[in-house]
Coordinates of C-alpha atoms and ligand atoms in Angstrom, one line a residue:
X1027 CA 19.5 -32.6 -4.9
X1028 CA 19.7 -33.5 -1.0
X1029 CA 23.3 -32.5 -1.4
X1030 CA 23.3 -29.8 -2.8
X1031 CA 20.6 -27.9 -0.6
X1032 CA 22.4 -28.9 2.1
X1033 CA 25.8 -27.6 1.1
X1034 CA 23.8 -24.2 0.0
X1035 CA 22.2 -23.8 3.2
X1036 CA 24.6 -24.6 6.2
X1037 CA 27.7 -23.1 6.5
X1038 CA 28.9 -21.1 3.3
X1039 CA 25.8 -18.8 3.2
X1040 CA 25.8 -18.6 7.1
X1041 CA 29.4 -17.6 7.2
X1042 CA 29.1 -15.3 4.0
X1043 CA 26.6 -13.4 5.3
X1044 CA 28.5 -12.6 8.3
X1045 CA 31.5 -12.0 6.5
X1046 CA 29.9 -9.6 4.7
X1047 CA 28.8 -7.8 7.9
X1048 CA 32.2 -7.7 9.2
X1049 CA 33.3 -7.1 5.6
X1050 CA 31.5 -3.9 5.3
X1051 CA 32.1 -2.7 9.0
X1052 CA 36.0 -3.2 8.6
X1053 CA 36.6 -1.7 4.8
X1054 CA 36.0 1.9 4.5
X1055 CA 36.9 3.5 2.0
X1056 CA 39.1 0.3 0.8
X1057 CA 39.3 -0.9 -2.9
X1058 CA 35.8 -1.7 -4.2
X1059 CA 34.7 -2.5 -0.9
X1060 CA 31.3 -0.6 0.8
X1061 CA 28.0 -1.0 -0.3
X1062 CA 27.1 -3.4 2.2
X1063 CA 24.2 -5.2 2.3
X1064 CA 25.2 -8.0 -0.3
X1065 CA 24.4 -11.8 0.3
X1066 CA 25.3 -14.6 -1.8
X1067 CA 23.3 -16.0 -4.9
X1068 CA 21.5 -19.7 -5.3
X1069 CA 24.5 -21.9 -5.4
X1070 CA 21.8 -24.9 -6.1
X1071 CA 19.8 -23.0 -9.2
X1072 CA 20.1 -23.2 -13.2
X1073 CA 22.6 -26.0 -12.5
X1074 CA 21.4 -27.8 -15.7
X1075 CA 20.9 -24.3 -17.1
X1076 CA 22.4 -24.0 -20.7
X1077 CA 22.9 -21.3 -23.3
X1078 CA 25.5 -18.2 -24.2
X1079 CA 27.4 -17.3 -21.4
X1080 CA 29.5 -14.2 -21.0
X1081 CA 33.3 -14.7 -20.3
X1082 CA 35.1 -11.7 -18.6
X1083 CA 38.9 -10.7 -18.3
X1084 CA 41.5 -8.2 -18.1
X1085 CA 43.2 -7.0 -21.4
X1086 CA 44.0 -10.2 -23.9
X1087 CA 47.6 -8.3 -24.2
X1088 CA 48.8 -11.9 -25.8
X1089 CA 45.8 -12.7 -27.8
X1090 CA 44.9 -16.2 -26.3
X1091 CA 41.3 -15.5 -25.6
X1092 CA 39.9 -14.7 -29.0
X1093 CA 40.9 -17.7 -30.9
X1094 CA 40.7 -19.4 -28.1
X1095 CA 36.7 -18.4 -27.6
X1096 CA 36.2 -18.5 -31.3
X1097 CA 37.3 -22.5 -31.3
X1098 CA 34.7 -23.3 -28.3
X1099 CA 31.7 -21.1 -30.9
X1100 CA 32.5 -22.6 -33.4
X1101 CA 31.9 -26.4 -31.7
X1102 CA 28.8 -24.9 -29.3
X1103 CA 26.6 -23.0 -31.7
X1104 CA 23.9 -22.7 -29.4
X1105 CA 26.3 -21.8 -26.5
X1106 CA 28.3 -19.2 -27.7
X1107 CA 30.4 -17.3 -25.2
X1108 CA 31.3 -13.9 -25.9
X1109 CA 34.6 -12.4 -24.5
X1110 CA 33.9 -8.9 -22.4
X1111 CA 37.1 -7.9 -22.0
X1112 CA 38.6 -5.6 -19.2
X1113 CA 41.7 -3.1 -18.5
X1114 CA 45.1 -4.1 -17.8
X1115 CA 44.7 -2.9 -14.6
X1116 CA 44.5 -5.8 -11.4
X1117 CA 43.0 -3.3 -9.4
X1118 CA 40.4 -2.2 -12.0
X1119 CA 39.5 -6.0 -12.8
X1120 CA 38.8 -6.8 -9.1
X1121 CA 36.6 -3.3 -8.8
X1122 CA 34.7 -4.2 -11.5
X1123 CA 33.9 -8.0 -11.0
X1124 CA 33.0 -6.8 -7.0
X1125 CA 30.2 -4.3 -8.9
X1126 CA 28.7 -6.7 -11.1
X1127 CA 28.5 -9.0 -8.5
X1128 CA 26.6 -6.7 -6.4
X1129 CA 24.3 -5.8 -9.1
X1130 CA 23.8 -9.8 -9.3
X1131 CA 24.8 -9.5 -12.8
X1132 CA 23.5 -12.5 -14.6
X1133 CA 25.6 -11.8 -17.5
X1134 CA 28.9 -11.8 -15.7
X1135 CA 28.4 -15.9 -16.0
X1136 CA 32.4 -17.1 -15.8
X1137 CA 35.4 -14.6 -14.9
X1138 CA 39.1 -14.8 -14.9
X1139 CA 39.9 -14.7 -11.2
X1140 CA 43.2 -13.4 -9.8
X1141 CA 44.9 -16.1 -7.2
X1142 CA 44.5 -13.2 -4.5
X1143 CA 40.5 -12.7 -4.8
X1144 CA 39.1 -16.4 -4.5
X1145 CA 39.2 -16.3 -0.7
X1146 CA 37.0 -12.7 -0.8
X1147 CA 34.7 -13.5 -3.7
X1148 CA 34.1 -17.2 -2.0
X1149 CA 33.2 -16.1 1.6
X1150 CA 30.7 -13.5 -0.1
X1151 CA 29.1 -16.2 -1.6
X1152 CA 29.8 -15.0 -5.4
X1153 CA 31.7 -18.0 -6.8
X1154 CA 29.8 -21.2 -7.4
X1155 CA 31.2 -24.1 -5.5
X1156 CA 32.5 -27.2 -7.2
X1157 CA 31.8 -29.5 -6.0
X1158 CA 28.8 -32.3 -6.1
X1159 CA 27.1 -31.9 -9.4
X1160 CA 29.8 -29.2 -10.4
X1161 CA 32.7 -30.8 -9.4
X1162 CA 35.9 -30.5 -11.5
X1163 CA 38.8 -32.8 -12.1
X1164 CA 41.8 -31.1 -11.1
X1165 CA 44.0 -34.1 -11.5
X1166 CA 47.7 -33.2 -12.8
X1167 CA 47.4 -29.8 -11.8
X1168 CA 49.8 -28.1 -9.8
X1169 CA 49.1 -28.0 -6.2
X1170 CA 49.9 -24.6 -5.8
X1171 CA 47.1 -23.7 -8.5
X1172 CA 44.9 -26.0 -6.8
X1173 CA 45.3 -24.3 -3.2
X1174 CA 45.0 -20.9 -4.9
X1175 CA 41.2 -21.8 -6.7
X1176 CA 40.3 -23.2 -3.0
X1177 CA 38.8 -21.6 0.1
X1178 CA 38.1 -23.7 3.4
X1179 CA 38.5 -26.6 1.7
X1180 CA 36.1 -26.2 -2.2
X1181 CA 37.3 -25.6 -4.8
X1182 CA 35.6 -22.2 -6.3
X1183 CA 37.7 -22.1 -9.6
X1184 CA 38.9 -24.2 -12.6
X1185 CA 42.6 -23.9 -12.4
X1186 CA 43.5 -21.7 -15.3
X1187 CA 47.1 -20.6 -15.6
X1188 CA 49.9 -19.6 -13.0
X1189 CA 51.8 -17.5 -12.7
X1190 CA 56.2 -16.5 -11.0
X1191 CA 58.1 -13.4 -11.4
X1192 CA 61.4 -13.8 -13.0
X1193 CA 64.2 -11.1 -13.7
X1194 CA 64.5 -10.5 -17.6
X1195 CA 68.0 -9.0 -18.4
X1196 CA 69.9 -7.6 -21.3
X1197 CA 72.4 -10.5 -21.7
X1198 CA 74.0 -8.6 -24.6
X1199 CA 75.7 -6.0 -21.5
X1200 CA 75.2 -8.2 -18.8
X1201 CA 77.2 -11.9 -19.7
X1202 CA 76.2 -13.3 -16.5
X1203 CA 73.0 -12.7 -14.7
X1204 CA 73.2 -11.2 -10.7
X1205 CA 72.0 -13.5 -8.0
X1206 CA 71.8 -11.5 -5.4
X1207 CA 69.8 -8.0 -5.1
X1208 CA 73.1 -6.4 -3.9
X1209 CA 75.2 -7.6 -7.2
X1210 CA 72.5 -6.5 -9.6
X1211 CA 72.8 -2.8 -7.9
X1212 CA 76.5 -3.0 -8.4
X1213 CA 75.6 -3.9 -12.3
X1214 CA 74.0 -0.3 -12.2
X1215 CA 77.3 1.2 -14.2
X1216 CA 76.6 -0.8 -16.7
X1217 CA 73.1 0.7 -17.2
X1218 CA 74.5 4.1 -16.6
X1219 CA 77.6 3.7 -19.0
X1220 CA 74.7 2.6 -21.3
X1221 CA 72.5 6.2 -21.1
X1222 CA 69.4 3.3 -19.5
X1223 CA 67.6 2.7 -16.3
X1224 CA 68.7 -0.1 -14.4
X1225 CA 66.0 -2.0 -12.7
X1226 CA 62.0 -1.7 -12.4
X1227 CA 59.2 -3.9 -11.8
X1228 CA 55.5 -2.8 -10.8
X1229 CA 56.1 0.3 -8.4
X1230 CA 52.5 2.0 -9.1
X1231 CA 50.3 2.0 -6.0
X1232 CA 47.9 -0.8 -7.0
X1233 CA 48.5 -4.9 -6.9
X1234 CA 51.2 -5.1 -8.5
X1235 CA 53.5 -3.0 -5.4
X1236 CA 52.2 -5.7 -3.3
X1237 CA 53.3 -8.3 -5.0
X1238 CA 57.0 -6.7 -5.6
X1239 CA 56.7 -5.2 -2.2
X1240 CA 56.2 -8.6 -1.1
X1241 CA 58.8 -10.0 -2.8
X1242 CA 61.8 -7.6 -1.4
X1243 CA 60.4 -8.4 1.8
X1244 CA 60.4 -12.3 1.5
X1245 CA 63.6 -12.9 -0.4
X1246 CA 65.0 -11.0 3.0
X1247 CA 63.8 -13.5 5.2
X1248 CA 61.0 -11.3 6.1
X1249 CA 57.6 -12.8 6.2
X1250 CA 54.1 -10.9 5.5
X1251 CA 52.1 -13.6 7.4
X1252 CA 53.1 -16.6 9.3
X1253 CA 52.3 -20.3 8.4
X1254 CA 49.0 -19.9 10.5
X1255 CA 47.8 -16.6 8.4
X1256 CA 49.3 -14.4 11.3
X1257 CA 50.2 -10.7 10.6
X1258 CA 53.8 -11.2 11.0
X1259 CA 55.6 -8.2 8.9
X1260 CA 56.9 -6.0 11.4
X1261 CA 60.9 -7.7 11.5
X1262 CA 64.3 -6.7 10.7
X1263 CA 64.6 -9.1 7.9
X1264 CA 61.6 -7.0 6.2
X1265 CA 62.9 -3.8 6.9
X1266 CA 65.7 -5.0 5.2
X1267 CA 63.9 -5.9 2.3
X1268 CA 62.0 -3.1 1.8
X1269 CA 64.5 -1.0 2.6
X1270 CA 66.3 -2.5 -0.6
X1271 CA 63.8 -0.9 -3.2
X1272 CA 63.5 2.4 -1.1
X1273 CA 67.2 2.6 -1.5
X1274 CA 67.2 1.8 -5.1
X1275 CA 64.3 4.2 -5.6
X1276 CA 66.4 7.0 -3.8
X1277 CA 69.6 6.4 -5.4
X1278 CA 68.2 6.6 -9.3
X1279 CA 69.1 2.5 -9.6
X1280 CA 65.0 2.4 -10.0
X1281 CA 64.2 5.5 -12.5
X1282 CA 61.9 8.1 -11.4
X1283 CA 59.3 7.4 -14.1
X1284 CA 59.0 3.7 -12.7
X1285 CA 57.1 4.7 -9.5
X1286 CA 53.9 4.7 -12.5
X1287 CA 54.7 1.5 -13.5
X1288 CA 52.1 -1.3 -13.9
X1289 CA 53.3 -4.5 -16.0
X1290 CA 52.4 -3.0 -19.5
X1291 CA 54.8 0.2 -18.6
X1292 CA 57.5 -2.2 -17.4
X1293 CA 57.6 -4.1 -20.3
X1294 CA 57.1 -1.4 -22.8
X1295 CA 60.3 0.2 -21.5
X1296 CA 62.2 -2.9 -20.9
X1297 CA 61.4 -3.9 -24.6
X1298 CA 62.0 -0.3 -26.3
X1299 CA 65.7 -0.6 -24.8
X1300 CA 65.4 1.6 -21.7
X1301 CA 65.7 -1.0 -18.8
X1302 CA 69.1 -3.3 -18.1
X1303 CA 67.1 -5.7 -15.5
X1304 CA 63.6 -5.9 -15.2
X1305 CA 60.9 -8.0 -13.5
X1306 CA 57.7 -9.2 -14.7
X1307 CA 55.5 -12.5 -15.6
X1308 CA 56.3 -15.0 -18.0
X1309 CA 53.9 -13.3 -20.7
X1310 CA 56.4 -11.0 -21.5
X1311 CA 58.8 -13.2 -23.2
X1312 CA 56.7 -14.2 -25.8
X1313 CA 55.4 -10.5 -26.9
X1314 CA 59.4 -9.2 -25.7
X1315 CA 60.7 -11.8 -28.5
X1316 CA 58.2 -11.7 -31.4
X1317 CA 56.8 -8.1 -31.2
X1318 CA 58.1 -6.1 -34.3
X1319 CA 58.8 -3.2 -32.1
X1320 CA 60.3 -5.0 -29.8
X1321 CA 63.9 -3.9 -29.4
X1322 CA 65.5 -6.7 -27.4
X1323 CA 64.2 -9.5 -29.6
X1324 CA 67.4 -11.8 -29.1
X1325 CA 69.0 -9.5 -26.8
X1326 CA 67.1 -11.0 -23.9
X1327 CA 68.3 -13.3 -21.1
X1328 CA 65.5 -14.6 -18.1
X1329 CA 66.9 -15.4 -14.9
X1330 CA 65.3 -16.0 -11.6
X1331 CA 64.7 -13.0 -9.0
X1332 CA 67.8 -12.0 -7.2
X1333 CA 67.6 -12.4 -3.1
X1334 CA 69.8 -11.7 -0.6
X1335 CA 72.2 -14.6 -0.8
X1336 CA 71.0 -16.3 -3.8
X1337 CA 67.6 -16.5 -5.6
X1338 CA 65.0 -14.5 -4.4
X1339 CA 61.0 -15.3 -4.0
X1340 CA 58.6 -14.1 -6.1
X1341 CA 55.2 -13.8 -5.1
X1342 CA 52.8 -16.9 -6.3
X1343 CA 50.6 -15.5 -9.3
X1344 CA 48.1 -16.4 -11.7
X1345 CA 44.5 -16.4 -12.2
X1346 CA 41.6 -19.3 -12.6
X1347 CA 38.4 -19.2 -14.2
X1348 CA 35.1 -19.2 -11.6
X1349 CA 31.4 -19.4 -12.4
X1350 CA 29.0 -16.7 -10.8
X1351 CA 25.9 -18.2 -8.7
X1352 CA 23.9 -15.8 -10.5
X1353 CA 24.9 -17.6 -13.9
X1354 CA 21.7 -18.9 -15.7
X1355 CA 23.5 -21.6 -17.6
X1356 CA 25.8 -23.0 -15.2
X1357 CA 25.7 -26.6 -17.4
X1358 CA 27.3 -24.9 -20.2
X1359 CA 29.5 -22.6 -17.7
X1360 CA 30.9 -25.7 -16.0
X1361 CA 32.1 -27.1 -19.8
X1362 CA 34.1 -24.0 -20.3
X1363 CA 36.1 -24.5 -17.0
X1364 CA 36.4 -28.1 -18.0
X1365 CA 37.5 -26.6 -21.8
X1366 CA 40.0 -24.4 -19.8
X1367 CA 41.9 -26.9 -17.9
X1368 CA 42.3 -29.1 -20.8
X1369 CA 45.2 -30.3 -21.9
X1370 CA 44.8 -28.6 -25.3
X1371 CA 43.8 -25.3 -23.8
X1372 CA 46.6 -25.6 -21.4
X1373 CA 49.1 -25.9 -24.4
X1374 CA 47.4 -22.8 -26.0
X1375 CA 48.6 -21.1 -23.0
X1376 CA 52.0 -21.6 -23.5
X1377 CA 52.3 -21.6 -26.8
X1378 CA 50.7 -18.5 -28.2
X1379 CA 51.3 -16.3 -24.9
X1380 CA 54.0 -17.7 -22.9
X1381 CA 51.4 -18.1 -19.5
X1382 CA 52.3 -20.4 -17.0
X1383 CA 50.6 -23.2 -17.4
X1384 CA 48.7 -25.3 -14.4
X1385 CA 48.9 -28.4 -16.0
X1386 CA 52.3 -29.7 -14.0
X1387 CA 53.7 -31.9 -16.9
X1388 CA 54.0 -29.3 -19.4
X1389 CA 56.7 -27.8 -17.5
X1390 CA 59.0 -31.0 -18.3
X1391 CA 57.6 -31.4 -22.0
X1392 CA 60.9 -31.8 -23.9
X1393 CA 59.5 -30.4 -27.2
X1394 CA 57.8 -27.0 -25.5
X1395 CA 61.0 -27.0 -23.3
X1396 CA 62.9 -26.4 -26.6
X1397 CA 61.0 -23.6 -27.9
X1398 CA 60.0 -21.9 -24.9
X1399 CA 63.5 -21.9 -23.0
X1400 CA 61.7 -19.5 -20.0
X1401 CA 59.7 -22.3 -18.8
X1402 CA 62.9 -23.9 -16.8
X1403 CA 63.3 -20.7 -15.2
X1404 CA 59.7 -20.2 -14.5
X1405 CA 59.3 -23.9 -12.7
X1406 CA 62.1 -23.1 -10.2
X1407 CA 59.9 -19.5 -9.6
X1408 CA 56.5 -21.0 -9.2
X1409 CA 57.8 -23.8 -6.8
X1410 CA 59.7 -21.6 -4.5
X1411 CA 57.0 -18.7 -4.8
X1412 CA 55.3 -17.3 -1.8
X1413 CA 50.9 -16.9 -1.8
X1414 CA 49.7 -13.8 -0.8
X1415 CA 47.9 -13.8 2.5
X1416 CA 44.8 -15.8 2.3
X1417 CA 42.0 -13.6 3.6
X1418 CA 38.4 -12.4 2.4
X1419 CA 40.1 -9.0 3.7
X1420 CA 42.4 -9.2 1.5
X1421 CA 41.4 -5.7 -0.5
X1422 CA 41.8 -3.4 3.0
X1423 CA 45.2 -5.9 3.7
X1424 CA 46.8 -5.1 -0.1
X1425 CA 46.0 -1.6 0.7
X1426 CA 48.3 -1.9 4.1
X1427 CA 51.0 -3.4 2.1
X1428 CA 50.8 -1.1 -1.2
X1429 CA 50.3 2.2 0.8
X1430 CA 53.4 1.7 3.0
X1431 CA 55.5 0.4 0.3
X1432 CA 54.6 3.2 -1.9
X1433 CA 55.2 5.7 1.4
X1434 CA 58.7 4.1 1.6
X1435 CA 60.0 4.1 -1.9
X1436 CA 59.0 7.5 -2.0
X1437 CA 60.6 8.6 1.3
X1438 CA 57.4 10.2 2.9
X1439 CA 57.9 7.7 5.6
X1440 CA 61.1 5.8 7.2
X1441 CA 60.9 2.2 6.3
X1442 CA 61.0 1.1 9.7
X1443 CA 57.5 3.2 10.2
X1444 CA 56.0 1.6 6.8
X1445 CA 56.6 -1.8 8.3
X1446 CA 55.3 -1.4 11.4
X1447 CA 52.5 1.0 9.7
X1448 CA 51.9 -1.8 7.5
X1449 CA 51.5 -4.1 10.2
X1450 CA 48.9 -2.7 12.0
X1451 CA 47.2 -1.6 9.2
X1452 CA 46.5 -5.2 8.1
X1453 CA 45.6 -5.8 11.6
X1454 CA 42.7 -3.2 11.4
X1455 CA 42.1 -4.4 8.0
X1456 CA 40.7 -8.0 9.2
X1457 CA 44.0 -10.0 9.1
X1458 CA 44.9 -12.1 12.1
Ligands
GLC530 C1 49.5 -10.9 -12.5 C2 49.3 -12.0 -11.6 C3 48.4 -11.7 -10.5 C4 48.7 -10.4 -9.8 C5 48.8 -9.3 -10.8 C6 49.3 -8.0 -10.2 O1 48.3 -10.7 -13.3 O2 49.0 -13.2 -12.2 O3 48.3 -12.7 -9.5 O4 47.8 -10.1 -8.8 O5 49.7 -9.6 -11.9 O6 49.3 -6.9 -11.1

């Protein structure tokens, strides 16, 4: 009890509050942000609290949750959890999670949260620590997961899957996958003699251009922050990068129609036949391999991002599962995240949609190795991936990077001004 009154009280509410202040002085007209006003929850009540609890997340596109929720009903009659499910959208999640948390929602009790929100929706005092009585055991799990669930040092989320880009090819025209950026442009005949497009990933203005934005610019040698969280964009080396996609965008080597592309779009052409190289999460190879429309069913070779001399960087995915301080029945909340980062539920992940999975040792399991040949691929991206910057201003500092990116690809700026745009534009955004 002592504990965990004093943890509630001292710093994280102190800190939140002011955060919140400073959150909505800086974020104008930012995504979600405004409002102002809201303060964090009772981190110390309904701990023991238990009964049906409301699990929310962004479009089941591979059909793990269902089956997945209907196994934990079927054992917890009396603690059911029912599945309200979101878009597709990342941007659409976040702004909708932000609202119910404002509205102290109590029925918003666990939520799927992207790697890039836990340092926001912890300093605002929204995610239930875990620590003391809630502690979790995150033993076995990647570290990368780990860092990505924690803010100032608690944890704030039960690891739930990762996630790395990787460059899905058609190795039926293309016998031997491009390393570098430049090699893969010079591939671009092969998509023309072929009457396709030749490369997209996520070019729509929302969180997926930052994390593709992101990725040009680190597999350049660039750097969007430094290893102390500072703003450190505006360099040659990501001019150079960025400068990469603008240049593909201009020349046709990115097709016109990609500049709307979120992941669905991307993989829906890339699987109807219309993409030579494309790149996206590991969820796609499972649907891109078993889906009776799918196109490029055994036509389909994974490789990792291309860079500038060799493999590029992707950006470090993935999402966990956090508990809301307004929950009611945090008891029963915390055996979902425990449910979640079990081994079985782990192997569910893999297995039926091809997720990343957090639990390190799957990655080397010789039997899932054989029948899901991506996940070599995917454990080279995950360990040389790059976080996002770690901020609770993160939704005015995506907004810098995804406006200037966007600007760029679409020549309404020179990519030496998006850079340095984008760099100050994080700078008024909150970031160091
Ligand atoms: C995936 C990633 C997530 C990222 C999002 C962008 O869901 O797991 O981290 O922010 O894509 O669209």
């Amino acid at each position: 009890m002592r504990n965990t009154k004093s943890a509630r009280i001292v710093p994280p509410l102190a800190v939140a509050s002011v955060l919140a202040m400073a959150l909505s002085a800086c974020g104008g007209g930012g995504n979600g942000g405004g409002g102002g006003g809201q303060d964090g929850g009772d981190a110390a009540a309904n701990l023991d609290g238990r009964g049906p609890i409301t699990y929310v997340q962004g479009k089941d596109n591979s059909n793990v949750v269902r089956p997945l929720i209907e196994k934990w009903n079927a054992a917890h009659p009396d603690e059911k959890v029912t599945f309200k499910e979101q878009t597709d959208e990342a941007d659409q999640q976040h702004d909708d999670l932000v609202q119910n948390f404002q509205a102290k929602n109590a029925n918003y009790d666990v939520m799927s949260v992207d790697v890039v929100w836990t340092a926001e929706f912890a300093a605002k005092g929204w995610l239930q620590p875990l620590k003391d009585k809630m502690a979790l055991d995150t033993n076995g799990v990647l570290d990368a997961v780990v860092d990505s669930a924690t803010y100032n040092g608690t944890l704030y989320a039960a690891p739930q899957h990762s996630d790395g880009g990787m460059l899905y090819y058609r190795k039926d025209l293309v016998p031997t996958p491009p390393k570098t950026w430049d090699e893969m442009m010079s591939m671009c005949s092969i998509a023309k003699q072929n009457n396709m497009g030749c490369y997209a990933g996520q070019h729509s203005k929302y969180e997926g251009l930052t994390v593709n934005a992101s990725e040009a610019i680190n597999s350049f040698g660039g750097k969007i922050v430094d290893d102390a969280g500072k703003t450190t964009v505006n360099s040659p080396e990501a001019k150079e990068g960025l400068g990469k996609l603008a240049e593909a965008y201009k020349d046709g080597n990115i097709p016109t129609e990609a500049i709307t592309f979120t992941e669905e779009e991307g993989r829906n052409a890339f699987q109807s036949g219309k993409l030579l190289f494309h790149r996206n999460w590991p969820y796609v190879y499972k649907l891109a391999t078993t889906e009776g429309s799918s196109k490029v069913k055994d036509k389909l070779g994974l490789a990792p991002l291309p860079g500038k001399d060799g493999p590029g960087a992707s950006s470090l995915g993935g999402h966990n599962v956090g508990m809301s301080v307004y929950s009611k029945h945090k008891a029963t909340a915390l055996d979902f995240l425990k449910f979640i980062i079990s081994e079985e539920t782990q192997r569910w992940y893999v297995t039926q949609g091809s997720l990343a999975p957090a639990l390190e040792k799957l990655y080397d399991d010789p039997e899932l190795v054989k029948k899901l040949p991506y996940l070599t691929v995917l454990k080279t991206s995950i360990e040389n991936a790059v976080p996002r910057p770690v901020t609770p201003f993160y939704p005015g500092v995506t907004k810098a990077i995804q406006d200037n990116a966007y600007a760029a690809m679409k020549g309404e700026k020179t990519v030496d001004a998006a850079v340095s745009d984008m760099q100050s534009a994080m700078e008024a955004a909150g970031a160091k």
